[in-house]
């Protein structure tokens, strides 16, 4: 940890040095780019986000315009693919062209905060009061809040209502019931369950609810608790209850298999609702993920985009940007956002408003209080652990080693 802090200060100092001229220009009242009035008043803000597809692209465009109008500024928005935004933002920090508002995936907060590219929201008067602790953790770096996240997403068990009814099977609530149901529903070319276990962060994301719910931890993955969770996945593959192709399937592939009738159940998230809606013949319901034992708590990872204020060095612009970020995260906008984009408000008290409009969201609302941040414990060292986890999963599922050995090997590099 001490080494990481030293590195962060070095990189952060470099970025702050690069942004210092911008700060001096702002303090001098200059605003040659036309983004402010002649008296230095901030009249427009630049926004960069990753919402390039519908419905998010249009929704956030309208929301940002409305929040800008509420705060007396116009919004100049630029949307880029998610895979490009971190490299682009770091480049912008170096060239002193950071946007005033930046939306990123919440696991990326630590990396940008460590680089000094984000402003602490607490210094701008922004708080995360009422937001679930796991979400706050995901947006915090070294005890400072850097992001405000209106909604989140996680994982649940989707099941084909007709197939389970025909087999007389209730949605499984424990790991033992999951194995039994998956075996009974496996017939012909149809598997009982499908999940995603590719050698990417997506594979880690899908495994985390099993690891965390059984007491496993990313700070030390070579434990009996994590091995037991991995053994469950190994057993599902080796028994034929799920396809060996899970080693390569992304979550969209899993959804395709479910829609095609090749899987009776699947582990997936609410972002699949629009695609499922295009296939009305598929009758499905959503249940919470099974817990290791009856009555156990399911601890799932949280996803979703968060809104940050980059460290531009201009206090007036940062203050105005913070006001727009707060507007995007108002209670009313949280609920509207969740209903539009198939997600869940990060304030647990607002969840029932979403369920009243869309009962499918109940399984996702229920887990919000126990959602866990992927980066809270390891922060900018999380990518190393995430890589070790999906590496161990791949090794064990291909029979290259037992779960215990695979986890030990992956952790030791």
Short mmCIF file of C-alpha atoms in Angstrom, two decimals:
data_model
loop_
_atom_site.label_atom_id
_atom_site.label_comp_id
_atom_site.label_asym_id
_atom_site.label_seq_id
_atom_site.Cartn_x
_atom_site.Cartn_y
_atom_site.Cartn_z
CA UNK A 1 0.00 0.00 0.00
CA UNK A 2 2.85 2.36 0.83
CA UNK A 3 4.35 1.80 -2.60
CA UNK A 4 1.04 2.52 -4.30
CA UNK A 5 0.64 5.76 -2.40
CA UNK A 6 4.10 6.90 -3.40
CA UNK A 7 3.37 6.17 -7.05
CA UNK A 8 0.05 7.97 -6.87
CA UNK A 9 1.59 11.08 -5.46
CA UNK A 10 4.20 11.08 -8.21
CA UNK A 11 1.73 10.71 -11.05
CA UNK A 12 -0.72 13.04 -9.40
CA UNK A 13 1.93 15.70 -8.98
CA UNK A 14 2.77 15.41 -12.65
CA UNK A 15 -0.83 15.90 -13.72
CA UNK A 16 -1.36 18.77 -11.31
CA UNK A 17 1.74 20.42 -12.70
CA UNK A 18 0.24 20.15 -16.16
CA UNK A 19 -3.05 21.63 -15.05
CA UNK A 20 -1.52 24.48 -13.08
CA UNK A 21 -1.35 26.87 -16.07
CA UNK A 22 -5.07 26.28 -16.63
CA UNK A 23 -5.74 27.16 -13.02
CA UNK A 24 -3.78 30.39 -13.31
CA UNK A 25 -5.64 31.36 -16.48
CA UNK A 26 -8.98 30.73 -14.76
CA UNK A 27 -7.98 32.78 -11.72
CA UNK A 28 -7.12 35.63 -14.07
CA UNK A 29 -10.69 35.68 -15.32
CA UNK A 30 -9.77 34.76 -18.88
CA UNK A 31 -12.18 32.59 -20.84
CA UNK A 32 -11.00 32.79 -24.37
CA UNK A 33 -12.79 29.62 -25.51
CA UNK A 34 -16.19 31.25 -25.32
CA UNK A 35 -17.35 29.04 -22.43
CA UNK A 36 -17.96 31.99 -20.13
CA UNK A 37 -19.40 35.49 -20.13
CA UNK A 38 -17.33 38.68 -20.33
CA UNK A 39 -17.44 38.98 -16.53
CA UNK A 40 -16.02 35.48 -16.03
CA UNK A 41 -19.42 33.92 -15.44
CA UNK A 42 -19.58 30.26 -16.43
CA UNK A 43 -22.20 29.94 -19.16
CA UNK A 44 -21.37 26.54 -20.65
CA UNK A 45 -19.80 23.24 -19.59
CA UNK A 46 -18.22 20.41 -21.51
CA UNK A 47 -19.31 16.84 -20.77
CA UNK A 48 -17.69 13.56 -21.81
CA UNK A 49 -19.47 10.24 -21.36
CA UNK A 50 -19.72 6.75 -22.83
CA UNK A 51 -23.41 6.62 -23.70
CA UNK A 52 -23.15 5.95 -27.41
CA UNK A 53 -26.12 3.58 -27.76
CA UNK A 54 -29.84 3.93 -27.08
CA UNK A 55 -31.70 4.45 -24.87
CA UNK A 56 -28.84 5.93 -22.82
CA UNK A 57 -27.55 8.21 -25.58
CA UNK A 58 -30.78 10.17 -25.92
CA UNK A 59 -31.74 9.93 -22.27
CA UNK A 60 -28.52 11.44 -20.95
CA UNK A 61 -28.49 14.09 -23.65
CA UNK A 62 -31.89 15.35 -22.55
CA UNK A 63 -31.07 15.00 -18.84
CA UNK A 64 -27.81 16.93 -19.11
CA UNK A 65 -29.48 19.69 -21.10
CA UNK A 66 -32.21 19.97 -18.45
CA UNK A 67 -29.71 20.02 -15.57
CA UNK A 68 -27.59 22.54 -17.43
CA UNK A 69 -30.61 24.78 -17.95
CA UNK A 70 -31.49 24.44 -14.25
CA UNK A 71 -28.01 25.72 -13.39
CA UNK A 72 -27.81 28.44 -16.03
CA UNK A 73 -25.35 26.77 -18.43
CA UNK A 74 -25.49 25.13 -21.82
CA UNK A 75 -23.99 21.66 -22.25
CA UNK A 76 -21.47 20.73 -24.93
CA UNK A 77 -21.48 16.94 -24.90
CA UNK A 78 -19.06 14.41 -26.40
CA UNK A 79 -19.80 10.67 -26.18
CA UNK A 80 -17.04 8.11 -26.83
CA UNK A 81 -16.90 4.28 -26.61
CA UNK A 82 -16.27 3.00 -23.11
CA UNK A 83 -13.08 1.20 -24.10
CA UNK A 84 -11.48 4.46 -25.17
CA UNK A 85 -12.40 6.79 -22.35
CA UNK A 86 -9.63 6.16 -19.81
CA UNK A 87 -6.75 6.55 -22.25
CA UNK A 88 -8.49 9.58 -23.73
CA UNK A 89 -9.02 11.18 -20.32
CA UNK A 90 -5.40 10.69 -19.25
CA UNK A 91 -4.31 12.24 -22.52
CA UNK A 92 -6.66 15.17 -21.92
CA UNK A 93 -5.15 15.63 -18.45
CA UNK A 94 -1.72 15.89 -20.01
CA UNK A 95 -2.87 18.37 -22.64
CA UNK A 96 -4.98 20.46 -20.20
CA UNK A 97 -8.16 19.73 -22.14
CA UNK A 98 -10.13 17.80 -19.54
CA UNK A 99 -13.93 18.16 -19.80
CA UNK A 100 -15.81 19.85 -16.97
CA UNK A 101 -17.89 16.71 -16.27
CA UNK A 102 -16.84 13.15 -16.93
CA UNK A 103 -18.87 9.94 -16.75
CA UNK A 104 -16.94 6.67 -16.38
CA UNK A 105 -17.49 3.10 -15.22
CA UNK A 106 -17.22 3.07 -11.41
CA UNK A 107 -14.19 0.68 -11.24
CA UNK A 108 -12.20 3.31 -13.15
CA UNK A 109 -12.58 5.94 -10.43
CA UNK A 110 -9.51 4.79 -8.51
CA UNK A 111 -7.22 4.89 -11.53
CA UNK A 112 -8.19 8.42 -12.53
CA UNK A 113 -8.24 9.68 -8.94
CA UNK A 114 -4.77 8.20 -8.38
CA UNK A 115 -3.56 10.08 -11.44
CA UNK A 116 -4.89 13.37 -10.05
CA UNK A 117 -7.36 13.73 -12.93
CA UNK A 118 -10.47 14.04 -10.69
CA UNK A 119 -11.50 16.62 -8.11
CA UNK A 120 -12.66 15.41 -4.65
CA UNK A 121 -16.41 16.03 -4.58
CA UNK A 122 -16.41 16.77 -0.85
CA UNK A 123 -14.37 19.91 -1.52
CA UNK A 124 -17.17 21.02 -3.88
CA UNK A 125 -19.88 20.52 -1.27
CA UNK A 126 -21.22 17.29 -2.78
CA UNK A 127 -22.15 14.40 -0.47
CA UNK A 128 -23.36 10.84 -1.02
CA UNK A 129 -25.93 10.90 1.78
CA UNK A 130 -28.51 8.14 1.42
CA UNK A 131 -26.58 6.21 -1.22
CA UNK A 132 -25.82 2.55 -0.43
CA UNK A 133 -22.43 2.05 1.20
CA UNK A 134 -21.16 -0.33 -1.49
CA UNK A 135 -21.79 2.32 -4.13
CA UNK A 136 -20.08 4.97 -2.01
CA UNK A 137 -17.09 2.64 -1.58
CA UNK A 138 -16.85 2.15 -5.33
CA UNK A 139 -16.66 5.91 -5.84
CA UNK A 140 -14.15 6.60 -3.07
CA UNK A 141 -10.36 6.64 -3.32
CA UNK A 142 -8.15 7.09 -0.28
CA UNK A 143 -11.12 8.29 1.81
CA UNK A 144 -12.22 10.94 -0.71
CA UNK A 145 -15.47 10.77 -2.72
CA UNK A 146 -14.80 11.27 -6.43
CA UNK A 147 -17.98 10.06 -8.13
CA UNK A 148 -21.74 10.30 -7.68
CA UNK A 149 -23.64 7.40 -9.21
CA UNK A 150 -27.43 7.60 -9.75
CA UNK A 151 -28.12 3.98 -10.61
CA UNK A 152 -26.43 0.62 -10.50
CA UNK A 153 -26.75 -2.83 -11.99
CA UNK A 154 -25.93 -6.30 -10.80
CA UNK A 155 -26.65 -9.96 -11.51
CA UNK A 156 -29.62 -12.26 -10.91
CA UNK A 157 -31.03 -15.60 -12.07
CA UNK A 158 -33.21 -15.45 -15.17
CA UNK A 159 -35.34 -18.55 -15.74
CA UNK A 160 -37.69 -19.78 -18.46
CA UNK A 161 -41.03 -19.80 -16.71
CA UNK A 162 -42.59 -22.45 -18.97
CA UNK A 163 -39.69 -24.90 -18.76
CA UNK A 164 -39.50 -24.78 -14.97
CA UNK A 165 -43.28 -25.12 -14.70
CA UNK A 166 -43.31 -28.14 -17.03
CA UNK A 167 -40.59 -29.79 -14.92
CA UNK A 168 -42.32 -28.87 -11.66
CA UNK A 169 -39.23 -27.02 -10.48
CA UNK A 170 -39.21 -23.89 -8.35
CA UNK A 171 -36.47 -21.30 -8.91
CA UNK A 172 -33.44 -22.50 -6.88
CA UNK A 173 -32.53 -20.52 -3.79
CA UNK A 174 -29.41 -22.45 -2.68
CA UNK A 175 -26.38 -23.86 -4.47
CA UNK A 176 -27.62 -27.42 -3.86
CA UNK A 177 -30.99 -26.58 -5.38
CA UNK A 178 -29.22 -24.90 -8.30
CA UNK A 179 -27.24 -28.05 -9.12
CA UNK A 180 -30.33 -30.23 -8.80
CA UNK A 181 -32.51 -27.96 -10.94
CA UNK A 182 -29.81 -27.48 -13.60
CA UNK A 183 -29.36 -31.25 -13.91
CA UNK A 184 -33.12 -31.89 -14.18
CA UNK A 185 -33.59 -29.18 -16.81
CA UNK A 186 -30.74 -30.46 -18.99
CA UNK A 187 -32.36 -32.40 -21.81
CA UNK A 188 -31.23 -33.04 -25.39
CA UNK A 189 -29.49 -29.96 -26.74
CA UNK A 190 -30.73 -27.84 -23.84
CA UNK A 191 -28.57 -27.08 -20.83
CA UNK A 192 -29.95 -26.39 -17.40
CA UNK A 193 -28.04 -23.15 -16.92
CA UNK A 194 -25.75 -20.77 -18.78
CA UNK A 195 -23.26 -18.28 -17.41
CA UNK A 196 -20.28 -16.33 -18.65
CA UNK A 197 -16.72 -17.37 -17.76
CA UNK A 198 -14.40 -15.94 -20.44
CA UNK A 199 -10.78 -14.95 -19.66
CA UNK A 200 -11.74 -11.30 -19.16
CA UNK A 201 -13.05 -9.04 -16.40
CA UNK A 202 -16.53 -10.13 -17.52
CA UNK A 203 -15.72 -13.66 -16.31
CA UNK A 204 -14.54 -12.28 -12.98
CA UNK A 205 -17.70 -10.15 -12.67
CA UNK A 206 -19.92 -13.23 -13.03
CA UNK A 207 -17.90 -15.30 -10.53
CA UNK A 208 -17.77 -12.65 -7.80
CA UNK A 209 -21.30 -13.25 -6.37
CA UNK A 210 -20.39 -16.89 -5.76
CA UNK A 211 -16.99 -16.07 -4.29
CA UNK A 212 -18.19 -13.22 -2.05
CA UNK A 213 -21.42 -14.92 -0.93
CA UNK A 214 -19.35 -17.88 0.31
CA UNK A 215 -16.94 -15.67 2.27
CA UNK A 216 -14.19 -15.41 -0.35
CA UNK A 217 -12.20 -12.22 -0.72
CA UNK A 218 -10.17 -10.61 -3.49
CA UNK A 219 -7.28 -9.79 -1.15
CA UNK A 220 -6.53 -13.53 -0.86
CA UNK A 221 -8.25 -15.75 -3.41
CA UNK A 222 -6.43 -18.96 -2.43
CA UNK A 223 -8.87 -19.84 0.36
CA UNK A 224 -11.24 -22.76 0.99
CA UNK A 225 -14.24 -20.43 0.62
CA UNK A 226 -13.29 -19.31 -2.89
CA UNK A 227 -12.28 -22.86 -3.85
CA UNK A 228 -15.71 -24.13 -2.81
CA UNK A 229 -17.39 -21.50 -5.00
CA UNK A 230 -15.19 -22.43 -7.94
CA UNK A 231 -15.94 -26.13 -7.34
CA UNK A 232 -19.63 -25.33 -7.87
CA UNK A 233 -18.87 -23.97 -11.34
CA UNK A 234 -16.58 -26.93 -12.09
CA UNK A 235 -19.33 -29.35 -11.09
CA UNK A 236 -21.90 -27.61 -13.32
CA UNK A 237 -19.57 -27.94 -16.30
CA UNK A 238 -18.29 -31.46 -15.61
CA UNK A 239 -21.82 -32.79 -15.00
CA UNK A 240 -22.99 -31.43 -18.33
CA UNK A 241 -25.55 -29.12 -16.72
CA UNK A 242 -23.93 -26.21 -18.53
CA UNK A 243 -22.02 -26.02 -21.77
CA UNK A 244 -18.21 -26.04 -21.89
CA UNK A 245 -18.68 -22.98 -24.11
CA UNK A 246 -19.17 -20.85 -21.00
CA UNK A 247 -15.37 -20.54 -21.16
CA UNK A 248 -15.81 -18.28 -24.18
CA UNK A 249 -19.28 -16.81 -23.79
CA UNK A 250 -19.79 -13.17 -22.98
CA UNK A 251 -23.02 -12.14 -21.30
CA UNK A 252 -24.66 -11.29 -24.63
CA UNK A 253 -23.84 -14.83 -25.84
CA UNK A 254 -25.44 -16.23 -22.70
CA UNK A 255 -28.57 -14.21 -23.39
CA UNK A 256 -28.63 -15.48 -26.98
CA UNK A 257 -28.50 -19.08 -25.72
CA UNK A 258 -31.35 -18.40 -23.31
CA UNK A 259 -33.49 -16.79 -26.00
CA UNK A 260 -32.80 -19.69 -28.39
CA UNK A 261 -34.03 -22.17 -25.79
CA UNK A 262 -30.59 -23.72 -25.35
CA UNK A 263 -30.51 -22.87 -21.63
CA UNK A 264 -33.38 -23.03 -19.15
CA UNK A 265 -31.73 -20.59 -16.72
CA UNK A 266 -29.00 -17.98 -17.03
CA UNK A 267 -27.01 -15.60 -14.87
CA UNK A 268 -27.31 -12.12 -16.31
CA UNK A 269 -28.29 -8.52 -15.68
CA UNK A 270 -31.18 -6.15 -16.43
CA UNK A 271 -29.35 -4.64 -19.41
CA UNK A 272 -30.65 -7.70 -21.30
CA UNK A 273 -34.31 -6.64 -20.88
CA UNK A 274 -34.46 -4.69 -24.18
CA UNK A 275 -33.16 -7.67 -26.17
CA UNK A 276 -35.49 -10.06 -24.37
CA UNK A 277 -38.39 -7.73 -25.15
CA UNK A 278 -37.66 -8.24 -28.85
CA UNK A 279 -38.44 -11.94 -28.31
CA UNK A 280 -41.92 -11.97 -26.76
CA UNK A 281 -42.23 -15.75 -27.16
CA UNK A 282 -39.64 -16.18 -24.41
CA UNK A 283 -41.55 -16.18 -21.12
CA UNK A 284 -39.17 -15.53 -18.27
CA UNK A 285 -38.95 -14.36 -14.70
CA UNK A 286 -36.05 -13.10 -12.61
CA UNK A 287 -35.07 -14.40 -9.17
CA UNK A 288 -32.22 -13.59 -6.78
CA UNK A 289 -29.03 -15.57 -7.28
CA UNK A 290 -28.95 -18.74 -5.14
CA UNK A 291 -27.04 -18.45 -1.86
CA UNK A 292 -24.56 -21.08 -0.61
CA UNK A 293 -26.99 -22.14 2.12
CA UNK A 294 -30.66 -21.52 2.86
CA UNK A 295 -31.16 -18.05 4.29
CA UNK A 296 -27.69 -16.92 3.29
CA UNK A 297 -26.92 -13.44 2.00
CA UNK A 298 -26.05 -12.97 -1.64
CA UNK A 299 -23.24 -10.46 -2.06
CA UNK A 300 -23.07 -9.31 -5.66
CA UNK A 301 -20.86 -6.78 -7.44
CA UNK A 302 -22.22 -3.43 -8.48
CA UNK A 303 -21.81 -1.90 -11.90
CA UNK A 304 -22.86 1.26 -13.60
CA UNK A 305 -21.62 4.65 -14.68
CA UNK A 306 -20.67 7.37 -12.26
CA UNK A 307 -20.38 11.14 -12.70
CA UNK A 308 -17.21 12.97 -11.76
CA UNK A 309 -15.74 16.46 -11.89
CA UNK A 310 -12.27 16.46 -13.48
CA UNK A 311 -9.48 18.51 -11.92
CA UNK A 312 -9.43 21.37 -14.42
CA UNK A 313 -7.93 23.86 -11.99
CA UNK A 314 -10.84 26.28 -12.50
CA UNK A 315 -12.80 26.61 -9.24
CA UNK A 316 -15.80 28.39 -10.81
CA UNK A 317 -16.23 25.77 -13.49
CA UNK A 318 -15.79 22.92 -11.01
CA UNK A 319 -18.46 24.40 -8.75
CA UNK A 320 -20.92 24.71 -11.62
CA UNK A 321 -20.05 21.19 -12.81
CA UNK A 322 -20.68 19.83 -9.31
CA UNK A 323 -24.14 21.43 -9.32
CA UNK A 324 -25.00 19.69 -12.60
CA UNK A 325 -23.70 16.35 -11.25
CA UNK A 326 -25.94 16.77 -8.20
CA UNK A 327 -28.91 17.44 -10.48
CA UNK A 328 -28.20 14.27 -12.49
CA UNK A 329 -28.24 12.41 -9.15
CA UNK A 330 -31.44 13.91 -7.72
CA UNK A 331 -34.00 11.45 -6.33
CA UNK A 332 -36.44 12.16 -9.14
CA UNK A 333 -33.81 11.66 -11.80
CA UNK A 334 -32.54 8.46 -10.13
CA UNK A 335 -35.98 6.85 -10.45
CA UNK A 336 -36.56 8.10 -13.99
CA UNK A 337 -33.06 6.96 -14.99
CA UNK A 338 -33.60 3.49 -13.52
CA UNK A 339 -36.91 3.00 -15.34
CA UNK A 340 -35.50 4.22 -18.65
CA UNK A 341 -32.22 2.31 -18.56
CA UNK A 342 -33.23 -0.92 -16.73
CA UNK A 343 -31.18 -0.22 -13.64
CA UNK A 344 -31.68 0.36 -9.90
CA UNK A 345 -31.45 3.62 -7.88
CA UNK A 346 -28.38 3.70 -5.67
CA UNK A 347 -30.58 4.93 -2.83
CA UNK A 348 -32.27 1.79 -1.47
CA UNK A 349 -35.28 3.84 -0.31
CA UNK A 350 -36.14 4.60 -3.96
CA UNK A 351 -36.07 1.00 -5.16
CA UNK A 352 -39.72 0.22 -4.52
CA UNK A 353 -40.79 3.08 -6.81
CA UNK A 354 -39.00 1.27 -9.63
CA UNK A 355 -40.44 -2.14 -8.71
CA UNK A 356 -43.95 -0.67 -8.71
CA UNK A 357 -43.45 0.20 -12.38
CA UNK A 358 -41.34 -2.84 -13.36
CA UNK A 359 -41.69 -5.92 -11.08
CA UNK A 360 -38.79 -7.66 -12.88
CA UNK A 361 -36.46 -5.32 -11.02
CA UNK A 362 -37.37 -6.76 -7.59
CA UNK A 363 -34.47 -9.26 -7.60
CA UNK A 364 -32.01 -6.46 -8.38
CA UNK A 365 -33.50 -4.00 -5.88
CA UNK A 366 -33.30 -6.60 -3.11
CA UNK A 367 -29.51 -6.92 -3.36
CA UNK A 368 -28.72 -3.19 -3.37
CA UNK A 369 -28.04 -2.95 0.41
CA UNK A 370 -25.49 -5.78 0.14
CA UNK A 371 -23.87 -4.81 -3.15
CA UNK A 372 -20.10 -4.71 -2.95
CA UNK A 373 -17.57 -2.59 -4.74
CA UNK A 374 -14.95 -4.38 -6.81
CA UNK A 375 -12.31 -1.77 -6.07
CA UNK A 376 -12.95 -0.71 -2.46
CA UNK A 377 -10.33 -2.98 -0.91
CA UNK A 378 -7.64 -3.02 -3.58
CA UNK A 379 -8.43 0.24 -5.40
CA UNK A 380 -5.97 0.68 -8.30
CA UNK A 381 -4.56 -2.82 -7.64
CA UNK A 382 -7.97 -4.38 -8.43
CA UNK A 383 -7.06 -5.24 -12.08
CA UNK A 384 -4.33 -7.60 -10.85
CA UNK A 385 -6.76 -9.49 -8.61
CA UNK A 386 -9.46 -9.53 -11.29
CA UNK A 387 -7.00 -11.06 -13.74
CA UNK A 388 -5.96 -13.72 -11.21
CA UNK A 389 -9.59 -14.64 -10.56
CA UNK A 390 -10.57 -15.21 -14.20
CA UNK A 391 -7.28 -17.02 -14.80
CA UNK A 392 -8.04 -19.45 -11.98
CA UNK A 393 -11.60 -19.95 -13.24
CA UNK A 394 -10.33 -20.80 -16.72
CA UNK A 395 -7.71 -23.22 -15.38
CA UNK A 396 -10.19 -25.07 -13.17
CA UNK A 397 -13.01 -25.23 -15.73
CA UNK A 398 -10.68 -26.68 -18.37
CA UNK A 399 -9.44 -29.32 -15.94
CA UNK A 400 -5.95 -27.89 -15.80
CA UNK A 401 -5.91 -28.01 -12.01
CA UNK A 402 -8.21 -28.45 -9.04
CA UNK A 403 -9.94 -25.29 -7.82
CA UNK A 404 -7.54 -25.09 -4.86
CA UNK A 405 -4.46 -25.47 -7.08
CA UNK A 406 -5.79 -23.13 -9.77
CA UNK A 407 -6.44 -20.36 -7.25
CA UNK A 408 -3.02 -20.82 -5.64
CA UNK A 409 -1.28 -20.73 -9.00
CA UNK A 410 -3.17 -17.65 -10.19
CA UNK A 411 -2.55 -15.75 -6.98
CA UNK A 412 1.17 -16.47 -7.04
CA UNK A 413 1.42 -15.46 -10.68
#
